[in-house]
CSV table of C-alpha atoms and ligand atoms in Angstrom, one decimal:
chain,number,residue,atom,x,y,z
E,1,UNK,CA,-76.9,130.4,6.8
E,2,UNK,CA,-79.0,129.5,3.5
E,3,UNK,CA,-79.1,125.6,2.8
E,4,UNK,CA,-79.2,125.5,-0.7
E,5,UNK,CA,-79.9,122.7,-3.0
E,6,UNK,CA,-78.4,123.1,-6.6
E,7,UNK,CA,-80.0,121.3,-9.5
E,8,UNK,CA,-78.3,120.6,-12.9
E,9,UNK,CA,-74.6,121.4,-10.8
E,10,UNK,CA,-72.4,120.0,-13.6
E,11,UNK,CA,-73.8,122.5,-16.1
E,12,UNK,CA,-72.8,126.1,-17.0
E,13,UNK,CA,-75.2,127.3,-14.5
E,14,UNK,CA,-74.4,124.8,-11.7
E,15,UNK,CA,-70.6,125.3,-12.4
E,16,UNK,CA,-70.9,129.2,-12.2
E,17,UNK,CA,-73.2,128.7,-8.9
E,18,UNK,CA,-70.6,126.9,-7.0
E,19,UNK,CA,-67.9,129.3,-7.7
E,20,UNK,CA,-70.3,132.0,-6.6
E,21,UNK,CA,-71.6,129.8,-3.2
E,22,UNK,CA,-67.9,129.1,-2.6
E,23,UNK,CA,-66.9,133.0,-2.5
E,24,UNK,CA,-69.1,133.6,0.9
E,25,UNK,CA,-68.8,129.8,2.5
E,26,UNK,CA,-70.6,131.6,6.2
E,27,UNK,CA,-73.6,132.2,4.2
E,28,UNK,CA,-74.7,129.2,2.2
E,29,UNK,CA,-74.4,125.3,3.1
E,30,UNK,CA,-74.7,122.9,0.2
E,31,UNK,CA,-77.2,120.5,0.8
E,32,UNK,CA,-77.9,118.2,-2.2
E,33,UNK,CA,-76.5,118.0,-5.7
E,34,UNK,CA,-78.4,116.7,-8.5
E,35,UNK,CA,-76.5,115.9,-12.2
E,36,UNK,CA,-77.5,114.1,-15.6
E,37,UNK,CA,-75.1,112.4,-17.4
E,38,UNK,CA,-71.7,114.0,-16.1
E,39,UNK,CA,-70.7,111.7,-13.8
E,40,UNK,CA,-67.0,112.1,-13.1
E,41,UNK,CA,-67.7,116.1,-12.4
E,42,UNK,CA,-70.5,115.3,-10.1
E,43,UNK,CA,-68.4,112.6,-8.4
E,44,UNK,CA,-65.8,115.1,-8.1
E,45,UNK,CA,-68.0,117.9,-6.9
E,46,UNK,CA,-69.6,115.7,-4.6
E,47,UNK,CA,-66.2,114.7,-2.9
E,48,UNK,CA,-65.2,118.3,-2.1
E,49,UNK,CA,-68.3,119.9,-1.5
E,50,UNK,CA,-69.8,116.9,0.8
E,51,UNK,CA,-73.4,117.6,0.2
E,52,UNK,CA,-75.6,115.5,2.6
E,53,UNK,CA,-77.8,114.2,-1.2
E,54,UNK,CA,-76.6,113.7,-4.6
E,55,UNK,CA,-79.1,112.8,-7.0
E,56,UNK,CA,-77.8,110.9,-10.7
E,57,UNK,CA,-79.3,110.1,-13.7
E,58,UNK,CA,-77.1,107.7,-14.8
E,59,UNK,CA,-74.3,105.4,-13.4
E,60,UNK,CA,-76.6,105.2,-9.9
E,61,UNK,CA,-74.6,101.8,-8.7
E,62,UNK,CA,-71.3,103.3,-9.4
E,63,UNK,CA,-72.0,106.6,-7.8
E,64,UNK,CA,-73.8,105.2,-5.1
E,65,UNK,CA,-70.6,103.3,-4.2
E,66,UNK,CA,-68.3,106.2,-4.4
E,67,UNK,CA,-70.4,107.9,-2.2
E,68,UNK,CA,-71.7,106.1,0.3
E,69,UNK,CA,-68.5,105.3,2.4
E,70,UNK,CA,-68.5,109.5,2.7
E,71,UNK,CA,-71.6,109.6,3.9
E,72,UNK,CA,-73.8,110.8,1.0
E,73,UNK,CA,-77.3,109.7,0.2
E,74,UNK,CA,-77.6,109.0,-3.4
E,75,UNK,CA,-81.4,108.6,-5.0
E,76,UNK,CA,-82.3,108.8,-8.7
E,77,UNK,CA,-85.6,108.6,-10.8
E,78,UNK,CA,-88.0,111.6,-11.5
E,79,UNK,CA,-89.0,111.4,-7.8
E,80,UNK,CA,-85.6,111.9,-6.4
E,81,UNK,CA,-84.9,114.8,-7.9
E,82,UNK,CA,-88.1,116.1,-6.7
E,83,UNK,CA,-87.1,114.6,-3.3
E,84,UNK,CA,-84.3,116.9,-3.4
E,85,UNK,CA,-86.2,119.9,-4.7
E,86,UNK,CA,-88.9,119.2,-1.5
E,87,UNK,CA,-86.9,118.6,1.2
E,88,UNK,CA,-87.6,120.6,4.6
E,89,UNK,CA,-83.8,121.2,5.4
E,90,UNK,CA,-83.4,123.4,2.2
E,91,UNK,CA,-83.9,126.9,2.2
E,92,UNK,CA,-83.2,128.0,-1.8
E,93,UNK,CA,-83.3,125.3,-4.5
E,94,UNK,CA,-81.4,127.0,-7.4
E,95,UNK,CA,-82.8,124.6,-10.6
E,96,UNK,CA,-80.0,125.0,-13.8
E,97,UNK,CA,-81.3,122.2,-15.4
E,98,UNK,CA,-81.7,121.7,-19.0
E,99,UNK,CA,-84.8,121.9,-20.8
E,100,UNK,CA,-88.0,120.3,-19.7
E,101,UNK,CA,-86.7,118.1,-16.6
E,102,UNK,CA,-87.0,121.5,-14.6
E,103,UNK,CA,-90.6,121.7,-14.3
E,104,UNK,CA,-91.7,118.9,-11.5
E,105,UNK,CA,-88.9,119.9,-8.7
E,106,UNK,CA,-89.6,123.2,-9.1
E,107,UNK,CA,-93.0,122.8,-8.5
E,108,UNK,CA,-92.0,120.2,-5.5
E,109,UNK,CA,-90.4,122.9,-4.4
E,110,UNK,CA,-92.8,125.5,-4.4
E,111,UNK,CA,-96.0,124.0,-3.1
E,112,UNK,CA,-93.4,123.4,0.2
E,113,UNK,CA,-93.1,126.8,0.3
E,114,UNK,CA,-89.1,126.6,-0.5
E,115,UNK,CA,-87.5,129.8,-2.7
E,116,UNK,CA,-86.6,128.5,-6.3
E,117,UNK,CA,-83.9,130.8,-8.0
E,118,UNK,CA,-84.9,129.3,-11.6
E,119,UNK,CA,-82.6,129.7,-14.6
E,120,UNK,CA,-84.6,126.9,-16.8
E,121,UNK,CA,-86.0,129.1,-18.5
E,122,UNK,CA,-88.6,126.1,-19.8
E,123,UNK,CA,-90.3,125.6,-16.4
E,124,UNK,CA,-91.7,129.4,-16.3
E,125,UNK,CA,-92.5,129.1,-20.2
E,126,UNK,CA,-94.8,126.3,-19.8
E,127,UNK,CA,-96.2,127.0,-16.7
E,128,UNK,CA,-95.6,130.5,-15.6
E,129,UNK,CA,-99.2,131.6,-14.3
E,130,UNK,CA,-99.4,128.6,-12.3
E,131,UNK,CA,-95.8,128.1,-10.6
E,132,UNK,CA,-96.5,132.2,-9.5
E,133,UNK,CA,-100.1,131.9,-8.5
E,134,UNK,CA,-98.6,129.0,-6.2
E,135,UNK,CA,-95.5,130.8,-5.2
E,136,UNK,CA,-98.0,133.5,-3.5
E,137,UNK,CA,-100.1,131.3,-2.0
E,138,UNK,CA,-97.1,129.2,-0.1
E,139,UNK,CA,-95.0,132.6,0.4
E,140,UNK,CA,-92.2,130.4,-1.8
E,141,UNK,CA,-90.3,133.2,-3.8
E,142,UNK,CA,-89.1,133.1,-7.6
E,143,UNK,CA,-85.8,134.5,-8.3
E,144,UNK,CA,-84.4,134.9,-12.3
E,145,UNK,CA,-80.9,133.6,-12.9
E,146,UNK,CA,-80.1,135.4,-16.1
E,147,UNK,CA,-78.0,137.9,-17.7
E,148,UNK,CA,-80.9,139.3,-18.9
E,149,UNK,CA,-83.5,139.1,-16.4
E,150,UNK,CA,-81.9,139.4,-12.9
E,151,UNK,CA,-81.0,142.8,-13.4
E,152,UNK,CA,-84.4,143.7,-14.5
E,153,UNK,CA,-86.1,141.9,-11.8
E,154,UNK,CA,-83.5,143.8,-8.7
E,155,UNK,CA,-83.7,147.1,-11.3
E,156,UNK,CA,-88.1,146.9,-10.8
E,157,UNK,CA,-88.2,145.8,-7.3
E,158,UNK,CA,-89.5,149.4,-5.9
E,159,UNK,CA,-90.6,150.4,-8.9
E,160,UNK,CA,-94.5,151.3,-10.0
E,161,UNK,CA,-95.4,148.9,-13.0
E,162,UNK,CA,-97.1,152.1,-14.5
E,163,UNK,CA,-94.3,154.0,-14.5
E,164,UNK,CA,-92.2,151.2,-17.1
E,165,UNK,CA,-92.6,152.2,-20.7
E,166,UNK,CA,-91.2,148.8,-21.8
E,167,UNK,CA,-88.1,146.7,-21.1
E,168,UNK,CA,-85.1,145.7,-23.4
E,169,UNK,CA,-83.9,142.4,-23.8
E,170,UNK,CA,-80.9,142.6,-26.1
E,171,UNK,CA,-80.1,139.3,-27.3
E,172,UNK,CA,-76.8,138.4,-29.1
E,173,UNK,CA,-78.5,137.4,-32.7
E,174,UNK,CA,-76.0,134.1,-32.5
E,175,UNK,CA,-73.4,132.8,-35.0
E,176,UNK,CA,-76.0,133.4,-37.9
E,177,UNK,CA,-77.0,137.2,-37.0
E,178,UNK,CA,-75.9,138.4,-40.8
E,179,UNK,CA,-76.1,134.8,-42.8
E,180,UNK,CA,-79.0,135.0,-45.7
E,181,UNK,CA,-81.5,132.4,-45.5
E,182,UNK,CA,-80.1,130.3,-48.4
E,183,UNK,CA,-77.1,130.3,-46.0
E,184,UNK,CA,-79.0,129.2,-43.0
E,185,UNK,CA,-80.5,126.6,-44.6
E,186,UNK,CA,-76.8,124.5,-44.5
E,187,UNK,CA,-76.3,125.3,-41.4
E,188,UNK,CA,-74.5,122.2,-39.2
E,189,UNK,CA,-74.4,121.4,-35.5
E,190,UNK,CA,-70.7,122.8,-35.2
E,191,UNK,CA,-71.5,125.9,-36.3
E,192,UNK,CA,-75.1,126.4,-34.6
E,193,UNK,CA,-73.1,125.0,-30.9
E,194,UNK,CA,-70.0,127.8,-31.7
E,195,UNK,CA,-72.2,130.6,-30.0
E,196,UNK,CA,-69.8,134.1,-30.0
E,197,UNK,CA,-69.6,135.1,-26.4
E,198,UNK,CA,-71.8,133.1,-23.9
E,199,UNK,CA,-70.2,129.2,-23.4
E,200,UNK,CA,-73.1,127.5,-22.6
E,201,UNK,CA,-75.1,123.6,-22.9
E,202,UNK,CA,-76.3,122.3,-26.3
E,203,UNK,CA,-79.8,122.8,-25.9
E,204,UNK,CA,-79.6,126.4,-24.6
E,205,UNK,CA,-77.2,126.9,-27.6
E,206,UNK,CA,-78.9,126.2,-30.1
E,207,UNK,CA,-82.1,128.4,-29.0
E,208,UNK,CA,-79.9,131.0,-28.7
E,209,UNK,CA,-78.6,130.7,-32.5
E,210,UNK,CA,-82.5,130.2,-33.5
E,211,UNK,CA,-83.6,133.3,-30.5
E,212,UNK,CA,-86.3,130.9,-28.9
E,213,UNK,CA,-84.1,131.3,-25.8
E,214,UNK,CA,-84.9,135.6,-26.1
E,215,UNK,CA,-88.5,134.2,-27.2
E,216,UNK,CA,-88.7,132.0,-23.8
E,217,UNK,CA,-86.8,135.3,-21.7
E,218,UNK,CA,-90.0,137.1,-23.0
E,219,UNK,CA,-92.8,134.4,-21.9
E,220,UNK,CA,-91.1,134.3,-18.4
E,221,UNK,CA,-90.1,137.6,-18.1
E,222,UNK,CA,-93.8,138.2,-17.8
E,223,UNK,CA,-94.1,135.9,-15.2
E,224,UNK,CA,-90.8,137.1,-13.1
E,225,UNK,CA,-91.3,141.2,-13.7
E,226,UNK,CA,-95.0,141.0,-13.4
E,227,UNK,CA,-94.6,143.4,-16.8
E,228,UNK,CA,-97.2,142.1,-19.3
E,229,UNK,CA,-95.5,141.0,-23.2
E,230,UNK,CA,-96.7,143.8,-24.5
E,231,UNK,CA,-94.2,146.1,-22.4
E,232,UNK,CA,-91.1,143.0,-23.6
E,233,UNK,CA,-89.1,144.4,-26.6
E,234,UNK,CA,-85.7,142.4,-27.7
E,235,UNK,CA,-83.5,144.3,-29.9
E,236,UNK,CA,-80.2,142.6,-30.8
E,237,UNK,CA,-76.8,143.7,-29.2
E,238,UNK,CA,-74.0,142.1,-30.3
E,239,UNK,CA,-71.2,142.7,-28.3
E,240,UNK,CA,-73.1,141.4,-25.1
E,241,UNK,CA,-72.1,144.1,-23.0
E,242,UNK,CA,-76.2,145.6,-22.2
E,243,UNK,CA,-77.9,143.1,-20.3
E,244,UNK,CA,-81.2,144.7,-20.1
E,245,UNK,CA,-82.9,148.4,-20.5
E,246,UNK,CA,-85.7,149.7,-18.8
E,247,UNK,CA,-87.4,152.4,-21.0
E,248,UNK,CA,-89.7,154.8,-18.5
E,249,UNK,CA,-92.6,156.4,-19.6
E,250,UNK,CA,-90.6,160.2,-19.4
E,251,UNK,CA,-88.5,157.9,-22.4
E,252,UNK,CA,-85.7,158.0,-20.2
E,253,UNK,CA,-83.6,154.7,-20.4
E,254,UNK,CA,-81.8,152.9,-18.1
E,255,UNK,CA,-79.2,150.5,-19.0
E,256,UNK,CA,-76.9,147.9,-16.8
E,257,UNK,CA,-73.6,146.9,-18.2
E,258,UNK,CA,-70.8,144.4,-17.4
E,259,UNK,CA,-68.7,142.1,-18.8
E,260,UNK,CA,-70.5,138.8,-19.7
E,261,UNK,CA,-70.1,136.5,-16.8
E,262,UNK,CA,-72.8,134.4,-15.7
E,263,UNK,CA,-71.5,134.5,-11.8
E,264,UNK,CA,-72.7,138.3,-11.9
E,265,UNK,CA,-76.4,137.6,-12.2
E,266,UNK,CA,-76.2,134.6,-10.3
E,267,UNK,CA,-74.4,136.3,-7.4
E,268,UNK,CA,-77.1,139.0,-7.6
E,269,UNK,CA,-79.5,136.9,-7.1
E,270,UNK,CA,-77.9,135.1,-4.4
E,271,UNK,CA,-77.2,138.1,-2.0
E,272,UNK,CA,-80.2,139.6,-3.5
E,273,UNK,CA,-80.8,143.0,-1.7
E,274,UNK,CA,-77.1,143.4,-1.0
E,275,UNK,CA,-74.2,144.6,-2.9
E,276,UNK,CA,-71.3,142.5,-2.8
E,277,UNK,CA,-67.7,142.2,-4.3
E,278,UNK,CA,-67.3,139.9,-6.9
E,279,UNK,CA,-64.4,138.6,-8.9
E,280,UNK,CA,-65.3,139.3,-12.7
E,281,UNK,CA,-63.7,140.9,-15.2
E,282,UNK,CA,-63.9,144.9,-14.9
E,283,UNK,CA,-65.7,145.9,-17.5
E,284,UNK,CA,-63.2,148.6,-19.4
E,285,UNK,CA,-66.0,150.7,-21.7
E,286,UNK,CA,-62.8,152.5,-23.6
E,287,UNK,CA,-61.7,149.0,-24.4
E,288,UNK,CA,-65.2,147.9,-26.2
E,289,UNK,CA,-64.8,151.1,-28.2
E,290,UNK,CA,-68.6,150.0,-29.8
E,291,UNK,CA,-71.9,149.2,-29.4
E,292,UNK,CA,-74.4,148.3,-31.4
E,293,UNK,CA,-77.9,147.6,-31.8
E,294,UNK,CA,-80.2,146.6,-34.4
E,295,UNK,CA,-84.0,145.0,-34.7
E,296,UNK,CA,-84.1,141.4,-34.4
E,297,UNK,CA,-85.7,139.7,-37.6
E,298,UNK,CA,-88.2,137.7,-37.3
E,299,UNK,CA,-88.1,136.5,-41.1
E,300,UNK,CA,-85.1,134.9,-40.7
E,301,UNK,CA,-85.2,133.7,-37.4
E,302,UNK,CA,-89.1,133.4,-36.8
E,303,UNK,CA,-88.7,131.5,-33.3
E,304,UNK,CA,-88.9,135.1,-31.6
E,305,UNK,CA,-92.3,136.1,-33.2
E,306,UNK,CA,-93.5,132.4,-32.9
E,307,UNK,CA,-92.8,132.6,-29.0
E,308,UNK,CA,-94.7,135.9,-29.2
E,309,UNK,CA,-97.4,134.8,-30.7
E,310,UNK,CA,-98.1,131.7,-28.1
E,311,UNK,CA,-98.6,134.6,-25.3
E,312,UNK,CA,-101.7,135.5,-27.6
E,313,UNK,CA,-103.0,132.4,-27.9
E,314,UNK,CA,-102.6,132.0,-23.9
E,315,UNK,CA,-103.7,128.3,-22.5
E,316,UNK,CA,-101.8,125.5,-23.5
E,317,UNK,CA,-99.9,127.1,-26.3
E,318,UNK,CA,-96.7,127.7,-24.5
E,319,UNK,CA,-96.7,124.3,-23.7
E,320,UNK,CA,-96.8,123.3,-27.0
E,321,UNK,CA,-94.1,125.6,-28.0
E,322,UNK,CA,-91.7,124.9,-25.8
E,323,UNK,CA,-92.2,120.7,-26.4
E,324,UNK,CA,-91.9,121.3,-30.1
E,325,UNK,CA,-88.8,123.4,-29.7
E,326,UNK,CA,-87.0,121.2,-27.7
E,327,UNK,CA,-88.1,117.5,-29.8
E,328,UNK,CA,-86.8,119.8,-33.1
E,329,UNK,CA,-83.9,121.2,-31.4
E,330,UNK,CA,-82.5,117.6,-30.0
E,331,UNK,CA,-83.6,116.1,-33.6
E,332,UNK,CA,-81.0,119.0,-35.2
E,333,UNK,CA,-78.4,117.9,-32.8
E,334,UNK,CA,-78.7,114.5,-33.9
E,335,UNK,CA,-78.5,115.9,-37.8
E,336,UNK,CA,-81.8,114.5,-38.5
E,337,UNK,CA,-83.2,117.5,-39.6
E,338,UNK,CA,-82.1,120.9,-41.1
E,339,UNK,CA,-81.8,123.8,-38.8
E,340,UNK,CA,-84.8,125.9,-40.5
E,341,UNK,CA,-86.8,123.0,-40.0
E,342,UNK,CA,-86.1,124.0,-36.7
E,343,UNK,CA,-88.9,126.7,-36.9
E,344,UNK,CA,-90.9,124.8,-39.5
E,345,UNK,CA,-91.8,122.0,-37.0
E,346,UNK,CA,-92.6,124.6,-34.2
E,347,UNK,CA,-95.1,126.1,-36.3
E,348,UNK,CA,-96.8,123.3,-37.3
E,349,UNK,CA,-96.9,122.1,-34.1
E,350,UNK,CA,-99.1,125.5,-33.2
E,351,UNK,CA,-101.1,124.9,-36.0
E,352,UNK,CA,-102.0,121.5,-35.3
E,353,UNK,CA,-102.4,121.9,-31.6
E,354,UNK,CA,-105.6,122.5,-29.7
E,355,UNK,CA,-104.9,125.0,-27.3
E,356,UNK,CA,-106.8,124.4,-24.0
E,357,UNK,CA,-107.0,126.7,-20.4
E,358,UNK,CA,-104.0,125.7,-19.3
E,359,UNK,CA,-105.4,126.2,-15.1
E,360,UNK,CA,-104.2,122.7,-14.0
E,361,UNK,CA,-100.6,121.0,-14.2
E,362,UNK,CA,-102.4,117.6,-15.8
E,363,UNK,CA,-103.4,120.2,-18.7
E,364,UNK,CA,-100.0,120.9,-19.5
E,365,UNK,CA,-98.9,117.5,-19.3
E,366,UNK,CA,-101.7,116.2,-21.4
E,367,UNK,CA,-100.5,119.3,-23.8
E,368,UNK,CA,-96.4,118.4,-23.5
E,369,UNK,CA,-97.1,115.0,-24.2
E,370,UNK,CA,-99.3,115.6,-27.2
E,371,UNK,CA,-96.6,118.3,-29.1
E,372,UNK,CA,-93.7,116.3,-28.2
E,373,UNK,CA,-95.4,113.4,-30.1
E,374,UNK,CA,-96.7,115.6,-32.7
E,375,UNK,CA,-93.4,116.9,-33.4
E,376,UNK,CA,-91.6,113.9,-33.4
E,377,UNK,CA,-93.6,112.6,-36.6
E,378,UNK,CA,-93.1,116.1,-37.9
E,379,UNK,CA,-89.1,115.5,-37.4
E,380,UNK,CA,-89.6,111.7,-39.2
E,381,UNK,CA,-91.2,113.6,-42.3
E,382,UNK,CA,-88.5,116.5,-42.5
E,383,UNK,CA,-85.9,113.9,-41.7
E,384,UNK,CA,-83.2,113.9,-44.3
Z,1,LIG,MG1,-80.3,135.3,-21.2
C-alpha cells in the first residue's frame, strides 16, 4: 500500500489523480490533501476521501470546523503545506500545484527521502539541478506527471543516453497557433484561457497559449530524462494525439499516441513499471483521419526560444524566467497588461537580471524575489 499525499487536489491535476487513485483503492491510501482557494471541492473531497491532513489556504476556521468532528487535522501557512509534503507516514507526495507555491514541499519532501511525482512544472524549472542532486543523495525519486514527459521518462528507462538522437515535444501551438502578430496584440483573457483540447488552470493556460509551458517542459525535461537541451526539440502538433517522440541515432522514431487524457500519464506514473487497464477513451486512429506537424515560431511566440536561451545562461536565469513569467502572466489575467507584453516583460527581466551560480536554494530565492519585483515595475510601466 502507497500512502500518498496529493498537493494542489482541487485542480486539473489533483482532480484527474483521485480518479486515477480511486481505480486501484488496495494500492494507495490517501493521507493528506492540500487546496488553495477551492474550498467547497476540498471540503467535499475531504468528506469522502477521509484523509488523516487537509491543508487550506483560505477559509482555515471554517474548514477547520467541518473537519474536525471527522477526525481531520487541518494546518495552513507555507509551513503546513510543507508539513504535509515531509511527513514520515507518506510514501509518494504527488505536487499539482500551480505555479511557484510548488517549490518548498517538494523540497520538504525530498531531503526526507519521500518520492515526489511533480507535475509543477515551475519547481524543476527553477531549481532542477538541485532538487535532483538531492533526490540522489536521499534515494527520494522524481516522477514527471505530463502528457508529454511521462511517456518519455517510462519510454528511456533502459535506454543508453547515447543511443537518443533527440526527443519531441509536440506542443499544441494554443488558440493563437495561426493569428498574425497585429492579431495577437488584441488578444483578451477569454480567448487566451479557451485553450483547444487540454481543460486546464489559468496559469498553466495561459503559458500554453504563449508556449512557456513547452519552454518550462524543455528546462525540466532535462532534469527528469537526464537528456541535455540540446537533444529537446518541440515541434507543434495540433490535434494532440503524439505526446512525445524519441528520434534514435539510426533516425528511427518512436512515437506514443492516445487520446488526450491527463489520467493516462498520471496513471503511468502511478503503477510505474506496470501496465494496467485504464478507463480512457480508445483512441480510434481512422477517426482522427490527420495529423500534423509544423515548426513552432519563435517570432511570434518568443517565450519558447526565451526559455531556451535561460538553459545557456545556466545559474540563476531560470529563476528569473520563470518569476517574470508568472508576475506578467497573473498581471494579463488581471487585464493590466497586453498579452505580447507578456514576452516583453520576460525579456527584460533577462536583460536586467544578474545571473548568479545558482548552487544554493537562498540563491534562488534571492534571484525569485529580485525578478518578481523587477517585473512587477515592468508590468506598472506596460500597464494600460
Ligand atoms: Mg505538457
Amino acid at each position: 500500500m502507497k500512502r500518498v499525499s496529493l498537493l494542489g487536489s482541487t485542480g486539473s491535476i489533483g482532480t484527474s489523480t483521485i480518479d486515477v487513485l480511486n481505480a486501484y483503492p488496495d494500492r494507495f491510501e490517501l493521507i493528506s490533501l492540500a487546496a488553495g482557494r477551492n474550498t467547497d471541492l476540498l471540503l467535499k473531497q475531504a468528506q469522502k476521501l477521509r484523509p488523516k491532513r487537509v491543508y487550506t489556504a483560505e477559509n482555515i476556521e471554517y474548514v477547520t470546523n467541518q473537519l474536525k468532528p471527522l477526525g481531520i487535522d487541518v494546518v495552513h501557512g507555507d509551513k503546513g503545506l510543507e508539513e504535509l509534503a515531509a511527513d514520515t507516514d507518506v510514501d509518494l507526495v504527488i505536487n499539482g500545484l500551480a505555479a511557484g507555491v510548488g517549490l518548498r514541499p517538494t523540497l520538504a519532501a525530498v531531503q526526507k527521502g519521500t518520492d515526489v511525482a511533480i507535475a509543477n512544472k515551475e519547481t524543476l524549472v527553477v531549481a532542477g539541478h538541485l532538487i535532483t542532486e538531492w533526490a540522489q543523495k536521499t534515494g527520494s525519486a522524481l516522477l514527471p506527471l505530463d502528457s508529454e514527459t511521462t511517456p518519455l521518462w517510462q519510454s528511456l528507462q533502459d535506454t543508453d543516453r547515447n543511443d537518443v538522437k533527440r526527443i519531441l515535444l509536440p506542443a499544441s501551438g494554443g488558440p493563437f497557433f495561426d493569428w498574425t502578430k497585429e492579431q495577437m496584440a488584441s488578444i483578451t483573457r477569454h480567448q487566451a484561457l479557451n485553450h483547444p483540447t487540454w481543460q486546464m488552470g489559468p496559469k498553466i493556460t495561459i503559458d500554453s497559449a504563449t508556449l512557456m509551458n513547452k519552454g518550462f517542459e524543455v528546462i525540466e525535461a532535462q532534469w527528469f530524462l537526464d537528456l541535455p537541451v540540446s537533444k529537446v526539440d518541440v515541434i507543434i502538433h495540433r490535434q494532440s494525439i503524439v505526446h512525445c517522440l524519441i528520434e534514435y541515432v539510426d533516425l528511427g522514431l518512436m512515437a506514443h499516441l492516445s487520446t488526450p487524457d491527463m489520467r493516462l500519464p498520471i496513471h503511468q506514473a502511478l503503477v510505474h513499471p506496470e501496465k494496467l487497464p485504464t478507463q480512457i477513451e480508445p483512441l480510434d486512429l481512422t477517426k482522427v483521419g490527420t495529423l500534423s506537424f509544423f515548426e513552432p515560431d519563435t517570432d511570434r511566440f518568443p517565450c519558447l526560444q526565451l526559455a531556451y536561451d535561460t538553459v545557456t545562461m545556466g545559474g540563476t536565469a531560470p529563476t528569473a524566467l520563470n518569476a517574470a513569467n508568472e508576475i506578467a502572466v497573473y498581471a494579463f489575467l488581471e487585464g493590466r497588461i497586453g498579452f505580447l507584453d507578456i514576452p516583453t516583460i520576460i525579456r527584460q527581466t533577462l536583460e536586467d537580471h544578474k545571473t548568479t551560480p545558482a548552487t544554493e536554494i537562498e540563491s534562488i530565492f534571492v534571484a525569485d524575489h529580485w525578478a518578481r519585483e523587477h517585473a512587477q515595475r515592468l508590468v506598472q510601466k506596460h500597464q494600460q
